[in-house]
Amino acid sequence: MGLPPNHPVIGVMINLKEYLVDVGTGYPFWEAIPLDFDMESQVYAKSCIQFKYKKQNGHILRINIKGNLQENFYDFETKQVSLDEVNHHLAKVYQYDPDAIYSPFHTGIQIMGWYDGKAVGMKNNILMLEDDGKMKATVLETKQDVKHTIKNYFDKFSDDMLDKAIENKAIKWSFK
């Protein structure tokens, strides 16, 4: 999926129908997505987020329509690949090289979820909160603010994991 090709999506066959079920793509969805649509899927919606899928040139594109934390979209192919085909791309994720081109998911903190029934997201030191059906951004001033905010909205992360993520050398912080 995407470039570099280092993020496989997960699909399953159920009653001879293919579904997208991956929860780790960085773009949330909350149900199995049937991939048997002709050219465009139905519109999927949750909270203030709307998106659909479109088939184009052998790929399936995710099109963000409204309220998404990311303005862009991703694309993927529904073909099986072996681990050997993607292993060299995946290995780069675990080896920091300042000259390498990394996926944005490996060069920053990106988290998305719900808090009190509203969408919440983090992208490095930018907090995004749903307000009146729209996402409002707040720039956090310090790494300590980032850690405190993540702990407040996404309490499943350990202090050790957060410290390692925040100290990631590949992150390009936008502190003032």
mmCIF file with all atom_site columns, C-alpha atoms in Angstrom:
data_model
loop_
_atom_site.group_PDB
_atom_site.id
_atom_site.type_symbol
_atom_site.label_atom_id
_atom_site.label_alt_id
_atom_site.label_comp_id
_atom_site.label_asym_id
_atom_site.label_entity_id
_atom_site.label_seq_id
_atom_site.pdbx_PDB_ins_code
_atom_site.Cartn_x
_atom_site.Cartn_y
_atom_site.Cartn_z
_atom_site.occupancy
_atom_site.B_iso_or_equiv
_atom_site.pdbx_formal_charge
_atom_site.auth_seq_id
_atom_site.auth_comp_id
_atom_site.auth_asym_id
_atom_site.auth_atom_id
_atom_site.pdbx_PDB_model_num
ATOM 1   C CA . MET A 1 1   ? 0.000   0.000   0.000   1.00 0.00 ? 1   MET A CA 1
ATOM 2   C CA . GLY A 1 2   ? 1.320   3.423   -0.860  1.00 0.00 ? 2   GLY A CA 1
ATOM 3   C CA . LEU A 1 3   ? 4.954   4.362   -1.356  1.00 0.00 ? 3   LEU A CA 1
ATOM 4   C CA . PRO A 1 4   ? 7.282   3.073   -0.209  1.00 0.00 ? 4   PRO A CA 1
ATOM 5   C CA . PRO A 1 5   ? 5.457   -0.289  -0.347  1.00 0.00 ? 5   PRO A CA 1
ATOM 6   C CA . ASN A 1 6   ? 5.984   -1.202  3.290   1.00 0.00 ? 6   ASN A CA 1
ATOM 7   C CA . HIS A 1 7   ? 2.475   -1.513  4.662   1.00 0.00 ? 7   HIS A CA 1
ATOM 8   C CA . PRO A 1 8   ? 0.494   -4.574  3.661   1.00 0.00 ? 8   PRO A CA 1
ATOM 9   C CA . VAL A 1 9   ? -3.271  -4.369  4.015   1.00 0.00 ? 9   VAL A CA 1
ATOM 10  C CA . ILE A 1 10  ? -5.254  -7.309  5.261   1.00 0.00 ? 10  ILE A CA 1
ATOM 11  C CA . GLY A 1 11  ? -8.035  -8.792  3.203   1.00 0.00 ? 11  GLY A CA 1
ATOM 12  C CA . VAL A 1 12  ? -10.166 -11.859 3.825   1.00 0.00 ? 12  VAL A CA 1
ATOM 13  C CA . MET A 1 13  ? -12.537 -13.997 1.783   1.00 0.00 ? 13  MET A CA 1
ATOM 14  C CA . ILE A 1 14  ? -15.929 -14.637 3.385   1.00 0.00 ? 14  ILE A CA 1
ATOM 15  C CA . ASN A 1 15  ? -18.486 -16.662 1.422   1.00 0.00 ? 15  ASN A CA 1
ATOM 16  C CA . LEU A 1 16  ? -16.438 -16.049 -1.762  1.00 0.00 ? 16  LEU A CA 1
ATOM 17  C CA . LYS A 1 17  ? -16.511 -12.258 -1.236  1.00 0.00 ? 17  LYS A CA 1
ATOM 18  C CA . GLU A 1 18  ? -13.344 -10.236 -0.620  1.00 0.00 ? 18  GLU A CA 1
ATOM 19  C CA . TYR A 1 19  ? -13.252 -7.748  2.281   1.00 0.00 ? 19  TYR A CA 1
ATOM 20  C CA . LEU A 1 20  ? -10.754 -5.200  3.555   1.00 0.00 ? 20  LEU A CA 1
ATOM 21  C CA . VAL A 1 21  ? -10.403 -5.727  7.321   1.00 0.00 ? 21  VAL A CA 1
ATOM 22  C CA . ASP A 1 22  ? -7.095  -4.073  8.179   1.00 0.00 ? 22  ASP A CA 1
ATOM 23  C CA . VAL A 1 23  ? -7.148  -1.805  11.216  1.00 0.00 ? 23  VAL A CA 1
ATOM 24  C CA . GLY A 1 24  ? -3.546  -0.687  10.937  1.00 0.00 ? 24  GLY A CA 1
ATOM 25  C CA . THR A 1 25  ? -3.659  1.393   7.771   1.00 0.00 ? 25  THR A CA 1
ATOM 26  C CA . GLY A 1 26  ? -3.639  4.731   9.571   1.00 0.00 ? 26  GLY A CA 1
ATOM 27  C CA . TYR A 1 27  ? -7.016  5.630   8.098   1.00 0.00 ? 27  TYR A CA 1
ATOM 28  C CA . PRO A 1 28  ? -9.761  4.346   10.346  1.00 0.00 ? 28  PRO A CA 1
ATOM 29  C CA . PHE A 1 29  ? -12.757 2.311   9.394   1.00 0.00 ? 29  PHE A CA 1
ATOM 30  C CA . TRP A 1 30  ? -15.022 0.354   11.694  1.00 0.00 ? 30  TRP A CA 1
ATOM 31  C CA . GLU A 1 31  ? -16.342 -2.572  9.729   1.00 0.00 ? 31  GLU A CA 1
ATOM 32  C CA . ALA A 1 32  ? -15.246 -5.024  7.074   1.00 0.00 ? 32  ALA A CA 1
ATOM 33  C CA . ILE A 1 33  ? -15.348 -3.215  3.713   1.00 0.00 ? 33  ILE A CA 1
ATOM 34  C CA . PRO A 1 34  ? -16.689 -5.376  0.860   1.00 0.00 ? 34  PRO A CA 1
ATOM 35  C CA . LEU A 1 35  ? -14.523 -4.958  -2.249  1.00 0.00 ? 35  LEU A CA 1
ATOM 36  C CA . ASP A 1 36  ? -17.064 -6.304  -4.759  1.00 0.00 ? 36  ASP A CA 1
ATOM 37  C CA . PHE A 1 37  ? -18.375 -2.864  -5.789  1.00 0.00 ? 37  PHE A CA 1
ATOM 38  C CA . ASP A 1 38  ? -18.243 -1.914  -9.493  1.00 0.00 ? 38  ASP A CA 1
ATOM 39  C CA . MET A 1 39  ? -16.373 1.404   -9.629  1.00 0.00 ? 39  MET A CA 1
ATOM 40  C CA . GLU A 1 40  ? -17.141 3.181   -6.331  1.00 0.00 ? 40  GLU A CA 1
ATOM 41  C CA . SER A 1 41  ? -18.197 1.886   -2.934  1.00 0.00 ? 41  SER A CA 1
ATOM 42  C CA . GLN A 1 42  ? -20.926 3.319   -0.820  1.00 0.00 ? 42  GLN A CA 1
ATOM 43  C CA . VAL A 1 43  ? -19.985 6.263   1.408   1.00 0.00 ? 43  VAL A CA 1
ATOM 44  C CA . TYR A 1 44  ? -18.933 5.169   4.889   1.00 0.00 ? 44  TYR A CA 1
ATOM 45  C CA . ALA A 1 45  ? -19.456 7.523   7.821   1.00 0.00 ? 45  ALA A CA 1
ATOM 46  C CA . LYS A 1 46  ? -18.677 7.670   11.522  1.00 0.00 ? 46  LYS A CA 1
ATOM 47  C CA . SER A 1 47  ? -18.855 10.773  13.641  1.00 0.00 ? 47  SER A CA 1
ATOM 48  C CA . CYS A 1 48  ? -17.652 13.635  11.402  1.00 0.00 ? 48  CYS A CA 1
ATOM 49  C CA . ILE A 1 49  ? -15.671 11.389  9.033   1.00 0.00 ? 49  ILE A CA 1
ATOM 50  C CA . GLN A 1 50  ? -16.860 10.274  5.587   1.00 0.00 ? 50  GLN A CA 1
ATOM 51  C CA . PHE A 1 51  ? -14.963 8.285   2.954   1.00 0.00 ? 51  PHE A CA 1
ATOM 52  C CA . LYS A 1 52  ? -15.441 5.881   0.054   1.00 0.00 ? 52  LYS A CA 1
ATOM 53  C CA . TYR A 1 53  ? -13.371 3.559   -2.121  1.00 0.00 ? 53  TYR A CA 1
ATOM 54  C CA . LYS A 1 54  ? -12.886 3.794   -5.887  1.00 0.00 ? 54  LYS A CA 1
ATOM 55  C CA . LYS A 1 55  ? -11.378 1.302   -8.353  1.00 0.00 ? 55  LYS A CA 1
ATOM 56  C CA . GLN A 1 56  ? -8.878  2.781   -10.799 1.00 0.00 ? 56  GLN A CA 1
ATOM 57  C CA . ASN A 1 57  ? -6.141  1.209   -12.962 1.00 0.00 ? 57  ASN A CA 1
ATOM 58  C CA . GLY A 1 58  ? -5.914  -2.016  -10.954 1.00 0.00 ? 58  GLY A CA 1
ATOM 59  C CA . HIS A 1 59  ? -5.793  -0.197  -7.603  1.00 0.00 ? 59  HIS A CA 1
ATOM 60  C CA . ILE A 1 60  ? -8.401  0.626   -5.003  1.00 0.00 ? 60  ILE A CA 1
ATOM 61  C CA . LEU A 1 61  ? -8.252  4.213   -3.759  1.00 0.00 ? 61  LEU A CA 1
ATOM 62  C CA . ARG A 1 62  ? -9.542  5.473   -0.441  1.00 0.00 ? 62  ARG A CA 1
ATOM 63  C CA . ILE A 1 63  ? -11.109 8.881   -1.004  1.00 0.00 ? 63  ILE A CA 1
ATOM 64  C CA . ASN A 1 64  ? -11.588 11.060  2.070   1.00 0.00 ? 64  ASN A CA 1
ATOM 65  C CA . ILE A 1 65  ? -14.778 13.083  1.655   1.00 0.00 ? 65  ILE A CA 1
ATOM 66  C CA . LYS A 1 66  ? -15.314 14.950  4.909   1.00 0.00 ? 66  LYS A CA 1
ATOM 67  C CA . GLY A 1 67  ? -13.789 15.438  8.323   1.00 0.00 ? 67  GLY A CA 1
ATOM 68  C CA . ASN A 1 68  ? -10.780 13.194  7.977   1.00 0.00 ? 68  ASN A CA 1
ATOM 69  C CA . LEU A 1 69  ? -7.675  13.815  10.013  1.00 0.00 ? 69  LEU A CA 1
ATOM 70  C CA . GLN A 1 70  ? -5.617  13.402  6.838   1.00 0.00 ? 70  GLN A CA 1
ATOM 71  C CA . GLU A 1 71  ? -6.482  15.310  3.687   1.00 0.00 ? 71  GLU A CA 1
ATOM 72  C CA . ASN A 1 72  ? -4.904  12.831  1.300   1.00 0.00 ? 72  ASN A CA 1
ATOM 73  C CA . PHE A 1 73  ? -5.897  9.261   0.449   1.00 0.00 ? 73  PHE A CA 1
ATOM 74  C CA . TYR A 1 74  ? -4.152  5.938   0.042   1.00 0.00 ? 74  TYR A CA 1
ATOM 75  C CA . ASP A 1 75  ? -4.318  3.220   -2.557  1.00 0.00 ? 75  ASP A CA 1
ATOM 76  C CA . PHE A 1 76  ? -3.692  -0.512  -2.541  1.00 0.00 ? 76  PHE A CA 1
ATOM 77  C CA . GLU A 1 77  ? -3.830  -3.585  -4.724  1.00 0.00 ? 77  GLU A CA 1
ATOM 78  C CA . THR A 1 78  ? -5.647  -6.784  -3.852  1.00 0.00 ? 78  THR A CA 1
ATOM 79  C CA . LYS A 1 79  ? -2.924  -9.233  -4.730  1.00 0.00 ? 79  LYS A CA 1
ATOM 80  C CA . GLN A 1 80  ? -1.126  -11.666 -2.514  1.00 0.00 ? 80  GLN A CA 1
ATOM 81  C CA . VAL A 1 81  ? 2.557   -11.011 -1.978  1.00 0.00 ? 81  VAL A CA 1
ATOM 82  C CA . SER A 1 82  ? 5.187   -12.986 -0.145  1.00 0.00 ? 82  SER A CA 1
ATOM 83  C CA . LEU A 1 83  ? 7.082   -11.623 2.814   1.00 0.00 ? 83  LEU A CA 1
ATOM 84  C CA . ASP A 1 84  ? 10.239  -11.749 0.685   1.00 0.00 ? 84  ASP A CA 1
ATOM 85  C CA . GLU A 1 85  ? 8.705   -9.209  -1.716  1.00 0.00 ? 85  GLU A CA 1
ATOM 86  C CA . VAL A 1 86  ? 8.254   -6.565  0.992   1.00 0.00 ? 86  VAL A CA 1
ATOM 87  C CA . ASN A 1 87  ? 10.838  -7.595  3.584   1.00 0.00 ? 87  ASN A CA 1
ATOM 88  C CA . HIS A 1 88  ? 13.556  -5.179  2.419   1.00 0.00 ? 88  HIS A CA 1
ATOM 89  C CA . HIS A 1 89  ? 11.069  -2.295  2.690   1.00 0.00 ? 89  HIS A CA 1
ATOM 90  C CA . LEU A 1 90  ? 9.902   -3.408  6.127   1.00 0.00 ? 90  LEU A CA 1
ATOM 91  C CA . ALA A 1 91  ? 13.471  -3.814  7.418   1.00 0.00 ? 91  ALA A CA 1
ATOM 92  C CA . LYS A 1 92  ? 14.132  -0.103  6.811   1.00 0.00 ? 92  LYS A CA 1
ATOM 93  C CA . VAL A 1 93  ? 11.431  0.754   9.330   1.00 0.00 ? 93  VAL A CA 1
ATOM 94  C CA . TYR A 1 94  ? 13.634  -0.546  12.139  1.00 0.00 ? 94  TYR A CA 1
ATOM 95  C CA . GLN A 1 95  ? 16.903  1.041   11.015  1.00 0.00 ? 95  GLN A CA 1
ATOM 96  C CA . TYR A 1 96  ? 17.209  4.830   11.223  1.00 0.00 ? 96  TYR A CA 1
ATOM 97  C CA . ASP A 1 97  ? 19.013  6.369   8.266   1.00 0.00 ? 97  ASP A CA 1
ATOM 98  C CA . PRO A 1 98  ? 18.842  10.189  8.029   1.00 0.00 ? 98  PRO A CA 1
ATOM 99  C CA . ASP A 1 99  ? 19.126  10.009  4.223   1.00 0.00 ? 99  ASP A CA 1
ATOM 100 C CA . ALA A 1 100 ? 16.359  7.439   3.714   1.00 0.00 ? 100 ALA A CA 1
ATOM 101 C CA . ILE A 1 101 ? 12.861  8.200   2.467   1.00 0.00 ? 101 ILE A CA 1
ATOM 102 C CA . TYR A 1 102 ? 10.405  6.882   5.043   1.00 0.00 ? 102 TYR A CA 1
ATOM 103 C CA . SER A 1 103 ? 6.672   6.450   5.097   1.00 0.00 ? 103 SER A CA 1
ATOM 104 C CA . PRO A 1 104 ? 5.066   9.322   7.034   1.00 0.00 ? 104 PRO A CA 1
ATOM 105 C CA . PHE A 1 105 ? 3.731   6.733   9.470   1.00 0.00 ? 105 PHE A CA 1
ATOM 106 C CA . HIS A 1 106 ? 7.313   5.948   10.502  1.00 0.00 ? 106 HIS A CA 1
ATOM 107 C CA . THR A 1 107 ? 8.557   9.509   10.840  1.00 0.00 ? 107 THR A CA 1
ATOM 108 C CA . GLY A 1 108 ? 6.015   10.875  13.228  1.00 0.00 ? 108 GLY A CA 1
ATOM 109 C CA . ILE A 1 109 ? 3.345   10.247  15.784  1.00 0.00 ? 109 ILE A CA 1
ATOM 110 C CA . GLN A 1 110 ? -0.066  9.665   14.246  1.00 0.00 ? 110 GLN A CA 1
ATOM 111 C CA . ILE A 1 111 ? -2.922  8.496   16.450  1.00 0.00 ? 111 ILE A CA 1
ATOM 112 C CA . MET A 1 112 ? -6.669  8.538   15.876  1.00 0.00 ? 112 MET A CA 1
ATOM 113 C CA . GLY A 1 113 ? -9.579  7.554   18.071  1.00 0.00 ? 113 GLY A CA 1
ATOM 114 C CA . TRP A 1 114 ? -12.677 8.708   19.894  1.00 0.00 ? 114 TRP A CA 1
ATOM 115 C CA . TYR A 1 115 ? -12.985 10.450  23.237  1.00 0.00 ? 115 TYR A CA 1
ATOM 116 C CA . ASP A 1 116 ? -16.447 11.122  24.670  1.00 0.00 ? 116 ASP A CA 1
ATOM 117 C CA . GLY A 1 117 ? -17.959 10.165  21.294  1.00 0.00 ? 117 GLY A CA 1
ATOM 118 C CA . LYS A 1 118 ? -15.953 12.689  19.265  1.00 0.00 ? 118 LYS A CA 1
ATOM 119 C CA . ALA A 1 119 ? -13.021 12.196  16.885  1.00 0.00 ? 119 ALA A CA 1
ATOM 120 C CA . VAL A 1 120 ? -9.569  12.951  18.312  1.00 0.00 ? 120 VAL A CA 1
ATOM 121 C CA . GLY A 1 121 ? -6.264  12.796  16.488  1.00 0.00 ? 121 GLY A CA 1
ATOM 122 C CA . MET A 1 122 ? -2.596  13.603  16.930  1.00 0.00 ? 122 MET A CA 1
ATOM 123 C CA . LYS A 1 123 ? -0.014  14.246  14.248  1.00 0.00 ? 123 LYS A CA 1
ATOM 124 C CA . ASN A 1 124 ? 3.314   14.929  15.953  1.00 0.00 ? 124 ASN A CA 1
ATOM 125 C CA . ASN A 1 125 ? 2.595   18.028  18.061  1.00 0.00 ? 125 ASN A CA 1
ATOM 126 C CA . ILE A 1 126 ? -0.755  18.918  16.475  1.00 0.00 ? 126 ILE A CA 1
ATOM 127 C CA . LEU A 1 127 ? -3.880  17.890  18.375  1.00 0.00 ? 127 LEU A CA 1
ATOM 128 C CA . MET A 1 128 ? -7.076  17.642  16.319  1.00 0.00 ? 128 MET A CA 1
ATOM 129 C CA . LEU A 1 129 ? -10.451 17.578  18.067  1.00 0.00 ? 129 LEU A CA 1
ATOM 130 C CA . GLU A 1 130 ? -13.908 17.243  16.564  1.00 0.00 ? 130 GLU A CA 1
ATOM 131 C CA . ASP A 1 131 ? -16.005 20.333  17.269  1.00 0.00 ? 131 ASP A CA 1
ATOM 132 C CA . ASP A 1 132 ? -19.387 20.944  15.663  1.00 0.00 ? 132 ASP A CA 1
ATOM 133 C CA . GLY A 1 133 ? -18.737 18.363  12.934  1.00 0.00 ? 133 GLY A CA 1
ATOM 134 C CA . LYS A 1 134 ? -15.332 19.799  11.982  1.00 0.00 ? 134 LYS A CA 1
ATOM 135 C CA . MET A 1 135 ? -11.796 19.052  13.068  1.00 0.00 ? 135 MET A CA 1
ATOM 136 C CA . LYS A 1 136 ? -10.055 21.888  14.938  1.00 0.00 ? 136 LYS A CA 1
ATOM 137 C CA . ALA A 1 137 ? -6.260  21.878  15.273  1.00 0.00 ? 137 ALA A CA 1
ATOM 138 C CA . THR A 1 138 ? -4.182  23.017  18.256  1.00 0.00 ? 138 THR A CA 1
ATOM 139 C CA . VAL A 1 139 ? -0.385  23.187  18.109  1.00 0.00 ? 139 VAL A CA 1
ATOM 140 C CA . LEU A 1 140 ? 1.236   21.805  21.260  1.00 0.00 ? 140 LEU A CA 1
ATOM 141 C CA . GLU A 1 141 ? 4.318   23.728  22.425  1.00 0.00 ? 141 GLU A CA 1
ATOM 142 C CA . THR A 1 142 ? 6.620   21.084  23.953  1.00 0.00 ? 142 THR A CA 1
ATOM 143 C CA . LYS A 1 143 ? 7.348   17.348  23.905  1.00 0.00 ? 143 LYS A CA 1
ATOM 144 C CA . GLN A 1 144 ? 5.999   17.220  27.462  1.00 0.00 ? 144 GLN A CA 1
ATOM 145 C CA . ASP A 1 145 ? 2.704   18.717  26.211  1.00 0.00 ? 145 ASP A CA 1
ATOM 146 C CA . VAL A 1 146 ? 2.611   16.018  23.509  1.00 0.00 ? 146 VAL A CA 1
ATOM 147 C CA . LYS A 1 147 ? 3.128   13.235  26.051  1.00 0.00 ? 147 LYS A CA 1
ATOM 148 C CA . HIS A 1 148 ? 0.547   14.654  28.470  1.00 0.00 ? 148 HIS A CA 1
ATOM 149 C CA . THR A 1 149 ? -2.052  15.060  25.680  1.00 0.00 ? 149 THR A CA 1
ATOM 150 C CA . ILE A 1 150 ? -1.530  11.529  24.365  1.00 0.00 ? 150 ILE A CA 1
ATOM 151 C CA . LYS A 1 151 ? -1.879  10.119  27.904  1.00 0.00 ? 151 LYS A CA 1
ATOM 152 C CA . ASN A 1 152 ? -5.100  12.124  28.345  1.00 0.00 ? 152 ASN A CA 1
ATOM 153 C CA . TYR A 1 153 ? -6.828  10.993  25.134  1.00 0.00 ? 153 TYR A CA 1
ATOM 154 C CA . PHE A 1 154 ? -5.100  7.670   24.392  1.00 0.00 ? 154 PHE A CA 1
ATOM 155 C CA . ASP A 1 155 ? -4.360  6.124   27.795  1.00 0.00 ? 155 ASP A CA 1
ATOM 156 C CA . LYS A 1 156 ? -3.338  2.674   26.480  1.00 0.00 ? 156 LYS A CA 1
ATOM 157 C CA . PHE A 1 157 ? 0.270   3.723   25.761  1.00 0.00 ? 157 PHE A CA 1
ATOM 158 C CA . SER A 1 158 ? 2.903   3.103   28.431  1.00 0.00 ? 158 SER A CA 1
ATOM 159 C CA . ASP A 1 159 ? 5.230   5.909   29.498  1.00 0.00 ? 159 ASP A CA 1
ATOM 160 C CA . ASP A 1 160 ? 8.178   3.939   28.105  1.00 0.00 ? 160 ASP A CA 1
ATOM 161 C CA . MET A 1 161 ? 6.538   3.544   24.688  1.00 0.00 ? 161 MET A CA 1
ATOM 162 C CA . LEU A 1 162 ? 5.614   7.245   24.560  1.00 0.00 ? 162 LEU A CA 1
ATOM 163 C CA . ASP A 1 163 ? 9.123   8.327   25.555  1.00 0.00 ? 163 ASP A CA 1
ATOM 164 C CA . LYS A 1 164 ? 10.619  6.196   22.763  1.00 0.00 ? 164 LYS A CA 1
ATOM 165 C CA . ALA A 1 165 ? 8.147   7.507   20.190  1.00 0.00 ? 165 ALA A CA 1
ATOM 166 C CA . ILE A 1 166 ? 8.656   11.145  21.190  1.00 0.00 ? 166 ILE A CA 1
ATOM 167 C CA . GLU A 1 167 ? 12.446  10.801  21.039  1.00 0.00 ? 167 GLU A CA 1
ATOM 168 C CA . ASN A 1 168 ? 12.330  9.226   17.538  1.00 0.00 ? 168 ASN A CA 1
ATOM 169 C CA . LYS A 1 169 ? 15.106  10.955  15.563  1.00 0.00 ? 169 LYS A CA 1
ATOM 170 C CA . ALA A 1 170 ? 13.090  10.838  12.334  1.00 0.00 ? 170 ALA A CA 1
ATOM 171 C CA . ILE A 1 171 ? 10.293  13.091  13.671  1.00 0.00 ? 171 ILE A CA 1
ATOM 172 C CA . LYS A 1 172 ? 10.318  16.608  12.310  1.00 0.00 ? 172 LYS A CA 1
ATOM 173 C CA . TRP A 1 173 ? 8.762   18.629  15.149  1.00 0.00 ? 173 TRP A CA 1
ATOM 174 C CA . SER A 1 174 ? 7.151   21.987  14.431  1.00 0.00 ? 174 SER A CA 1
ATOM 175 C CA . PHE A 1 175 ? 7.606   23.609  17.821  1.00 0.00 ? 175 PHE A CA 1
ATOM 176 C CA . LYS A 1 176 ? 7.880   27.394  17.840  1.00 0.00 ? 176 LYS A CA 1
#
